[in-house]
Amino acid sequence: MIPSPFEYVKVRSVDEALAALTEHGEDAKLLAGGHSLLPIMKLRLAIPTVLIDISGISDLSYVRVDGDGPDAMVAIGAGTRHFELERDDVARTEVPLLPHVAGRVGDPQVRHRGTIGGTTAHSDPASDLPTALLALGGTVVLQGPGGRREVPVTEFWTGFFETAMSPDEMVVELRVPRTGSIGWGYEKFTRRENDWPIVAAAAVDGRVALANMAGSVVRATATEEALARGASIAEAAELADQGTSPGADMHADQEYRRHLARLLTRRALETAAGV
Ligand SMILES: Cc1cc2nc3c(=O)[nH]c(=O)nc-3n(C[C@H](O)[C@H](O)[C@H](O)COP(=O)(O)OP(=O)(O)OC[C@H]3O[C@@H](n4cnc5c(N)ncnc54)[C@H](O)[C@@H]3O)c2cc1C
């Protein structure tokens, strides 16, 4: 299918992008890597009249450590592409779950275009990096006409393709705690290596997040609470699907997804624990 006609605006700064969003209102959409937006435009599931291309904002592409000591955070610019994150030395040292997961997104072509801000804003419940971000904790930094605000990742993804972001705001940064040598695990079940996850589980520092088990990425809170009480990994993982509401499609029915959530959670926790 061919998308319906749209106007194209290329911007070079966050201020220009926000001004264009304000000018064109809810008819406008930001265009980052285009690897989620363009497919849904071709299907006419999104019909923006204006595309604001933010891919040329070079200031939005970085990974750095902000602050010192235990409170220091890893800051990742929203325009950072998946392949940049995958190869970034700071990310590999400070928060190794993220570059590993970035390397599991789609295929090389997707990883060379897609951005962490785009996948965060898109809020697909099957997306890899938001699952990892949710397990890590931290915040999504939004910028709008009124300035910047930080939304905890636990409050950002509110439903199927829905977030806590307003139409006149954009994602400018992701902030996650440094995990350094703390163990982590990521398990992604797919039919083919470069597919989206049918279910995925990320585990780090006693937290577990799941992809494709609800309308948005979700934390496996029953598992986390059991671990905090001192339950074994096997016992805690058996609770991973509690409180979830997986859908059914041609890849997996609900019961199979629940089984995968329990199995992948156990494997991710075992990897994180080094057993
Ligand atoms: C063949 C294929 C396979 C894929 N496989 C996977 C996979 O295995 N796992 C996975 O997780 N993903 C997968 N993806 C999706 C890929 O990761 C996308 O790149 C990503 O979901 C969206 O990032 P983007 O930069 O391309 O965003 P875009 O497509 O440009 O934008 C997506 C949405 O986010 C908005 N947006 C973009 N940037 C911002 C911002 N900074 N602030 C606010 N809103 C913004 C846009 O307006 C749009 O609504 C796949 C995509 C394709 C085409």
Short mmCIF file of C-alpha atoms and ligand atoms in Angstrom, two decimals:
data_model
loop_
_atom_site.label_atom_id
_atom_site.label_comp_id
_atom_site.label_asym_id
_atom_site.label_seq_id
_atom_site.Cartn_x
_atom_site.Cartn_y
_atom_site.Cartn_z
CA MET A 1 0.00 0.00 0.00
CA ILE A 2 1.04 3.59 -0.53
CA PRO A 3 0.70 6.07 2.37
CA SER A 4 -1.78 8.91 1.98
CA PRO A 5 -0.17 12.24 0.98
CA PHE A 6 1.77 14.17 3.62
CA GLU A 7 3.90 17.28 3.95
CA TYR A 8 7.56 16.71 4.92
CA VAL A 9 9.53 19.01 7.23
CA LYS A 10 13.20 18.40 8.10
CA VAL A 11 14.34 19.90 11.42
CA ARG A 12 17.84 20.31 12.87
CA SER A 13 17.15 20.91 16.57
CA VAL A 14 14.77 19.89 19.34
CA ASP A 15 13.44 23.48 19.46
CA GLU A 16 12.62 23.36 15.75
CA ALA A 17 10.93 19.99 16.18
CA LEU A 18 8.80 21.26 19.08
CA ALA A 19 7.88 24.43 17.17
CA ALA A 20 6.77 22.30 14.21
CA LEU A 21 4.74 20.03 16.52
CA THR A 22 3.01 23.07 18.03
CA GLU A 23 2.37 24.57 14.59
CA HIS A 24 0.89 21.44 13.01
CA GLY A 25 -0.80 19.95 16.09
CA GLU A 26 -2.14 16.41 16.30
CA ASP A 27 -2.03 15.97 12.50
CA ALA A 28 1.77 15.89 12.68
CA LYS A 29 4.07 12.98 13.55
CA LEU A 30 7.76 12.90 14.31
CA LEU A 31 9.81 10.72 11.96
CA ALA A 32 12.93 9.14 13.50
CA GLY A 33 14.10 5.85 11.95
CA GLY A 34 10.73 5.36 10.25
CA HIS A 35 10.85 1.62 10.83
CA SER A 36 7.60 1.54 12.78
CA LEU A 37 5.88 4.67 11.50
CA LEU A 38 6.24 4.07 7.76
CA PRO A 39 4.87 0.48 7.86
CA ILE A 40 1.73 1.64 9.71
CA MET A 41 1.37 4.59 7.30
CA LYS A 42 1.51 2.17 4.38
CA LEU A 43 -1.28 0.18 6.05
CA ARG A 44 -3.12 3.49 6.61
CA LEU A 45 -3.29 2.77 10.33
CA ALA A 46 -1.62 6.19 10.76
CA ILE A 47 -2.49 9.05 8.41
CA PRO A 48 -0.39 12.05 9.50
CA THR A 49 -0.67 15.10 7.26
CA VAL A 50 2.81 16.34 8.27
CA LEU A 51 5.98 14.35 8.96
CA ILE A 52 8.62 16.16 11.02
CA ASP A 53 11.92 14.45 10.31
CA ILE A 54 14.09 14.50 13.46
CA SER A 55 16.74 12.10 12.14
CA GLY A 56 19.13 15.02 11.42
CA ILE A 57 19.27 16.23 15.05
CA SER A 58 22.80 15.06 15.79
CA ASP A 59 22.64 16.35 19.42
CA LEU A 60 20.18 13.57 20.22
CA SER A 61 22.64 10.76 19.54
CA TYR A 62 24.87 9.92 22.53
CA VAL A 63 25.48 7.57 25.45
CA ARG A 64 27.16 9.05 28.54
CA VAL A 65 27.37 8.72 32.30
CA ASP A 66 25.78 11.59 34.26
CA GLY A 67 27.01 12.12 37.82
CA ASP A 68 29.28 10.14 40.13
CA GLY A 69 28.98 7.25 42.52
CA PRO A 70 25.92 5.09 43.15
CA ASP A 71 23.47 7.79 41.99
CA ALA A 72 25.11 8.21 38.57
CA MET A 73 22.85 7.44 35.63
CA VAL A 74 23.50 6.38 32.06
CA ALA A 75 21.91 8.91 29.70
CA ILE A 76 21.03 7.84 26.17
CA GLY A 77 19.92 10.37 23.57
CA ALA A 78 16.60 9.57 21.93
CA GLY A 79 18.15 9.66 18.46
CA THR A 80 20.68 6.92 19.27
CA ARG A 81 20.22 4.14 16.74
CA HIS A 82 20.06 0.52 17.81
CA PHE A 83 23.38 -0.34 16.14
CA GLU A 84 25.11 2.61 17.87
CA LEU A 85 23.86 1.42 21.25
CA GLU A 86 24.89 -2.14 20.45
CA ARG A 87 28.49 -1.07 19.82
CA ASP A 88 28.83 1.70 22.40
CA ASP A 89 31.68 1.15 24.88
CA VAL A 90 30.10 3.21 27.68
CA ALA A 91 26.86 1.25 27.37
CA ARG A 92 28.71 -2.08 27.27
CA THR A 93 30.55 -1.24 30.49
CA GLU A 94 27.87 0.60 32.44
CA VAL A 95 24.63 -1.07 31.40
CA PRO A 96 25.45 -4.16 29.32
CA LEU A 97 21.83 -5.38 29.11
CA LEU A 98 20.95 -2.52 26.75
CA PRO A 99 23.59 -3.06 24.03
CA HIS A 100 22.90 -6.80 24.13
CA VAL A 101 19.18 -6.22 23.60
CA ALA A 102 19.81 -3.57 20.92
CA GLY A 103 21.71 -6.27 19.02
CA ARG A 104 18.65 -8.55 19.16
CA VAL A 105 16.29 -6.05 17.45
CA GLY A 106 15.26 -7.13 13.95
CA ASP A 107 18.02 -7.31 11.37
CA PRO A 108 21.02 -5.06 10.57
CA GLN A 109 18.92 -2.79 8.32
CA VAL A 110 16.39 -2.20 11.10
CA ARG A 111 19.15 -1.62 13.67
CA HIS A 112 20.84 0.95 11.41
CA ARG A 113 17.67 3.06 11.13
CA GLY A 114 15.63 2.46 14.29
CA THR A 115 16.19 4.69 17.33
CA ILE A 116 15.72 4.15 21.04
CA GLY A 117 13.47 7.23 21.19
CA GLY A 118 11.31 5.87 18.37
CA THR A 119 10.82 2.45 19.91
CA THR A 120 10.11 4.08 23.30
CA ALA A 121 7.51 6.48 21.86
CA HIS A 122 5.87 3.83 19.66
CA SER A 123 4.88 1.67 22.68
CA ASP A 124 4.54 -1.63 20.91
CA PRO A 125 4.10 -4.28 23.65
CA ALA A 126 6.36 -6.64 21.66
CA SER A 127 9.35 -4.29 21.52
CA ASP A 128 12.74 -5.39 22.85
CA LEU A 129 14.38 -2.21 24.14
CA PRO A 130 11.39 -0.96 26.17
CA THR A 131 11.33 -4.37 27.88
CA ALA A 132 14.98 -3.92 28.87
CA LEU A 133 14.41 -0.30 29.94
CA LEU A 134 11.48 -1.36 32.13
CA ALA A 135 13.59 -4.01 33.84
CA LEU A 136 16.39 -1.50 34.42
CA GLY A 137 14.15 1.20 35.90
CA GLY A 138 14.98 4.84 35.31
CA THR A 139 13.11 7.51 33.41
CA VAL A 140 11.99 8.78 30.03
CA VAL A 141 12.92 12.44 29.57
CA LEU A 142 10.28 14.40 27.64
CA GLN A 143 10.56 17.92 26.29
CA GLY A 144 7.63 20.11 25.34
CA PRO A 145 6.72 23.79 25.09
CA GLY A 146 6.74 24.00 28.91
CA GLY A 147 10.23 22.55 29.28
CA ARG A 148 11.53 19.13 30.33
CA ARG A 149 10.00 16.51 32.61
CA GLU A 150 11.02 12.98 33.59
CA VAL A 151 8.51 10.14 33.67
CA PRO A 152 9.48 6.90 35.46
CA VAL A 153 9.56 4.00 32.99
CA THR A 154 7.00 2.23 35.21
CA GLU A 155 4.49 4.98 34.31
CA PHE A 156 5.43 5.71 30.71
CA TRP A 157 3.90 2.83 28.69
CA THR A 158 0.20 3.09 29.48
CA GLY A 159 -1.30 0.74 26.88
CA PHE A 160 -1.28 -0.56 23.32
CA PHE A 161 0.61 2.16 21.37
CA GLU A 162 -0.16 4.58 24.23
CA THR A 163 2.20 6.49 26.48
CA ALA A 164 2.20 9.23 29.12
CA MET A 165 3.59 11.66 26.49
CA SER A 166 1.44 14.60 25.29
CA PRO A 167 1.07 15.28 21.55
CA ASP A 168 3.21 18.43 21.86
CA GLU A 169 6.08 16.63 23.61
CA MET A 170 8.91 14.45 22.36
CA VAL A 171 11.27 11.93 23.92
CA VAL A 172 14.73 13.47 24.20
CA GLU A 173 16.57 11.06 26.50
CA LEU A 174 16.39 7.78 28.38
CA ARG A 175 18.04 7.57 31.80
CA VAL A 176 18.85 4.24 33.44
CA PRO A 177 20.86 3.28 36.53
CA ARG A 178 24.38 1.97 35.99
CA THR A 179 24.39 -1.77 36.57
CA GLY A 180 28.06 -2.44 35.81
CA SER A 181 28.90 -5.98 36.85
CA ILE A 182 25.44 -6.81 38.27
CA GLY A 183 24.16 -9.93 36.50
CA TRP A 184 21.45 -9.65 33.87
CA GLY A 185 19.62 -11.94 31.47
CA TYR A 186 17.54 -11.48 28.32
CA GLU A 187 15.52 -14.25 26.71
CA LYS A 188 13.65 -13.66 23.46
CA PHE A 189 11.55 -16.36 21.85
CA THR A 190 11.03 -16.00 18.10
CA ARG A 191 10.19 -18.24 15.18
CA ARG A 192 13.09 -16.77 13.18
CA GLU A 193 16.22 -15.07 14.56
CA ASN A 194 15.37 -11.53 13.33
CA ASP A 195 11.66 -11.56 14.27
CA TRP A 196 9.86 -9.60 16.94
CA PRO A 197 9.54 -11.52 20.21
CA ILE A 198 6.55 -13.82 20.64
CA VAL A 199 7.45 -13.32 24.32
CA ALA A 200 10.64 -11.92 25.85
CA ALA A 201 11.88 -11.59 29.43
CA ALA A 202 14.54 -9.23 30.80
CA ALA A 203 15.97 -9.71 34.30
CA VAL A 204 18.37 -7.49 36.22
CA ASP A 205 18.91 -6.78 39.92
CA GLY A 206 15.74 -8.58 41.08
CA ARG A 207 13.49 -6.92 38.49
CA VAL A 208 11.83 -8.71 35.58
CA ALA A 209 10.02 -7.23 32.57
CA LEU A 210 8.08 -9.04 29.87
CA ALA A 211 7.32 -8.29 26.22
CA ASN A 212 4.03 -9.23 24.57
CA MET A 213 2.24 -10.32 27.74
CA ALA A 214 -0.19 -7.36 27.95
CA GLY A 215 -1.18 -4.18 26.09
CA SER A 216 2.22 -2.72 26.91
CA VAL A 217 5.53 -4.05 28.20
CA VAL A 218 4.98 -5.09 31.85
CA ARG A 219 6.89 -5.96 35.01
CA ALA A 220 6.47 -9.48 36.40
CA THR A 221 5.62 -8.12 39.83
CA ALA A 222 4.58 -11.43 41.43
CA THR A 223 7.97 -12.88 40.48
CA GLU A 224 9.79 -9.83 41.83
CA GLU A 225 7.89 -9.98 45.12
CA ALA A 226 8.60 -13.71 45.49
CA LEU A 227 12.32 -13.12 44.90
CA ALA A 228 12.30 -10.35 47.50
CA ARG A 229 10.73 -12.81 49.99
CA GLY A 230 13.58 -15.26 49.33
CA ALA A 231 11.82 -17.70 46.99
CA SER A 232 14.00 -19.76 44.66
CA ILE A 233 14.31 -18.71 41.02
CA ALA A 234 12.24 -21.73 39.96
CA GLU A 235 9.43 -20.88 42.40
CA ALA A 236 9.44 -17.18 41.56
CA ALA A 237 9.49 -17.77 37.79
CA GLU A 238 6.35 -19.91 38.06
CA LEU A 239 4.50 -16.67 38.99
CA ALA A 240 5.76 -14.66 36.01
CA ASP A 241 2.46 -14.62 34.10
CA GLN A 242 0.36 -13.59 37.12
CA GLY A 243 -1.46 -10.35 36.45
CA THR A 244 -0.65 -10.40 32.72
CA SER A 245 -3.18 -10.47 29.89
CA PRO A 246 -1.46 -11.86 26.80
CA GLY A 247 -3.21 -11.80 23.45
CA ALA A 248 -3.54 -14.67 21.00
CA ASP A 249 -2.44 -14.62 17.36
CA MET A 250 -1.23 -17.00 14.68
CA HIS A 251 2.13 -17.39 16.50
CA ALA A 252 0.88 -18.35 19.97
CA ASP A 253 -2.29 -18.67 21.99
CA GLN A 254 -2.62 -17.18 25.46
CA GLU A 255 -1.71 -20.35 27.36
CA TYR A 256 1.44 -20.85 25.29
CA ARG A 257 2.48 -17.23 25.93
CA ARG A 258 1.95 -17.77 29.67
CA HIS A 259 4.13 -20.88 29.50
CA LEU A 260 6.82 -18.90 27.63
CA ALA A 261 6.71 -16.09 30.18
CA ARG A 262 7.38 -18.55 33.01
CA LEU A 263 10.10 -20.42 31.11
CA LEU A 264 11.91 -17.34 29.75
CA THR A 265 11.75 -15.63 33.15
CA ARG A 266 13.40 -18.64 34.78
CA ARG A 267 16.14 -18.70 32.13
CA ALA A 268 16.71 -14.93 32.32
CA LEU A 269 16.92 -15.03 36.12
CA GLU A 270 19.30 -18.01 36.02
CA THR A 271 21.55 -16.19 33.54
CA ALA A 272 21.46 -13.07 35.74
CA ALA A 273 22.40 -15.18 38.77
CA GLY A 274 25.15 -16.98 36.84
CA VAL A 275 23.65 -20.44 37.41
C1 LIG B 1 11.30 -5.56 9.56
C2 LIG B 1 11.30 -4.96 10.95
C3 LIG B 1 11.64 -5.76 12.03
C4 LIG B 1 11.65 -5.24 13.31
N1 LIG B 1 11.98 -6.06 14.35
C5 LIG B 1 11.94 -5.57 15.61
C6 LIG B 1 12.26 -6.41 16.72
O1 LIG B 1 12.62 -7.57 16.59
N2 LIG B 1 12.17 -5.87 17.96
C7 LIG B 1 11.80 -4.56 18.17
O2 LIG B 1 11.74 -4.13 19.31
N3 LIG B 1 11.53 -3.73 17.13
C8 LIG B 1 11.58 -4.21 15.87
N4 LIG B 1 11.30 -3.37 14.82
C9 LIG B 1 10.96 -1.96 15.08
C10 LIG B 1 12.20 -1.09 15.13
O3 LIG B 1 12.90 -1.29 16.33
C11 LIG B 1 11.78 0.38 15.01
O4 LIG B 1 12.88 1.07 14.55
C12 LIG B 1 11.32 1.05 16.27
O5 LIG B 1 10.22 0.39 16.84
C13 LIG B 1 10.87 2.49 16.03
O6 LIG B 1 11.97 3.31 15.97
P1 LIG B 1 12.10 4.38 14.82
O7 LIG B 1 13.24 5.25 15.17
O8 LIG B 1 12.17 3.64 13.53
O9 LIG B 1 10.74 5.19 14.98
P2 LIG B 1 9.73 5.75 13.88
O10 LIG B 1 9.18 4.62 13.08
O11 LIG B 1 10.32 6.89 13.14
O12 LIG B 1 8.60 6.33 14.86
C14 LIG B 1 7.77 5.47 15.61
C15 LIG B 1 6.78 6.33 16.40
O13 LIG B 1 7.46 7.05 17.41
C16 LIG B 1 7.33 8.46 17.21
N5 LIG B 1 8.62 9.03 17.55
C17 LIG B 1 9.82 8.72 16.99
N6 LIG B 1 10.81 9.35 17.66
C18 LIG B 1 10.22 10.07 18.64
C19 LIG B 1 10.71 10.92 19.68
N7 LIG B 1 12.01 11.16 19.86
N8 LIG B 1 9.80 11.49 20.51
C20 LIG B 1 8.49 11.26 20.37
N9 LIG B 1 7.96 10.47 19.41
C21 LIG B 1 8.83 9.88 18.57
C22 LIG B 1 6.90 8.63 15.77
O14 LIG B 1 6.14 9.82 15.59
C23 LIG B 1 6.06 7.39 15.57
O15 LIG B 1 4.78 7.57 16.10
C24 LIG B 1 11.28 -3.87 13.52
C25 LIG B 1 10.93 -3.06 12.43
C26 LIG B 1 10.94 -3.59 11.15
C27 LIG B 1 10.55 -2.70 10.00
#
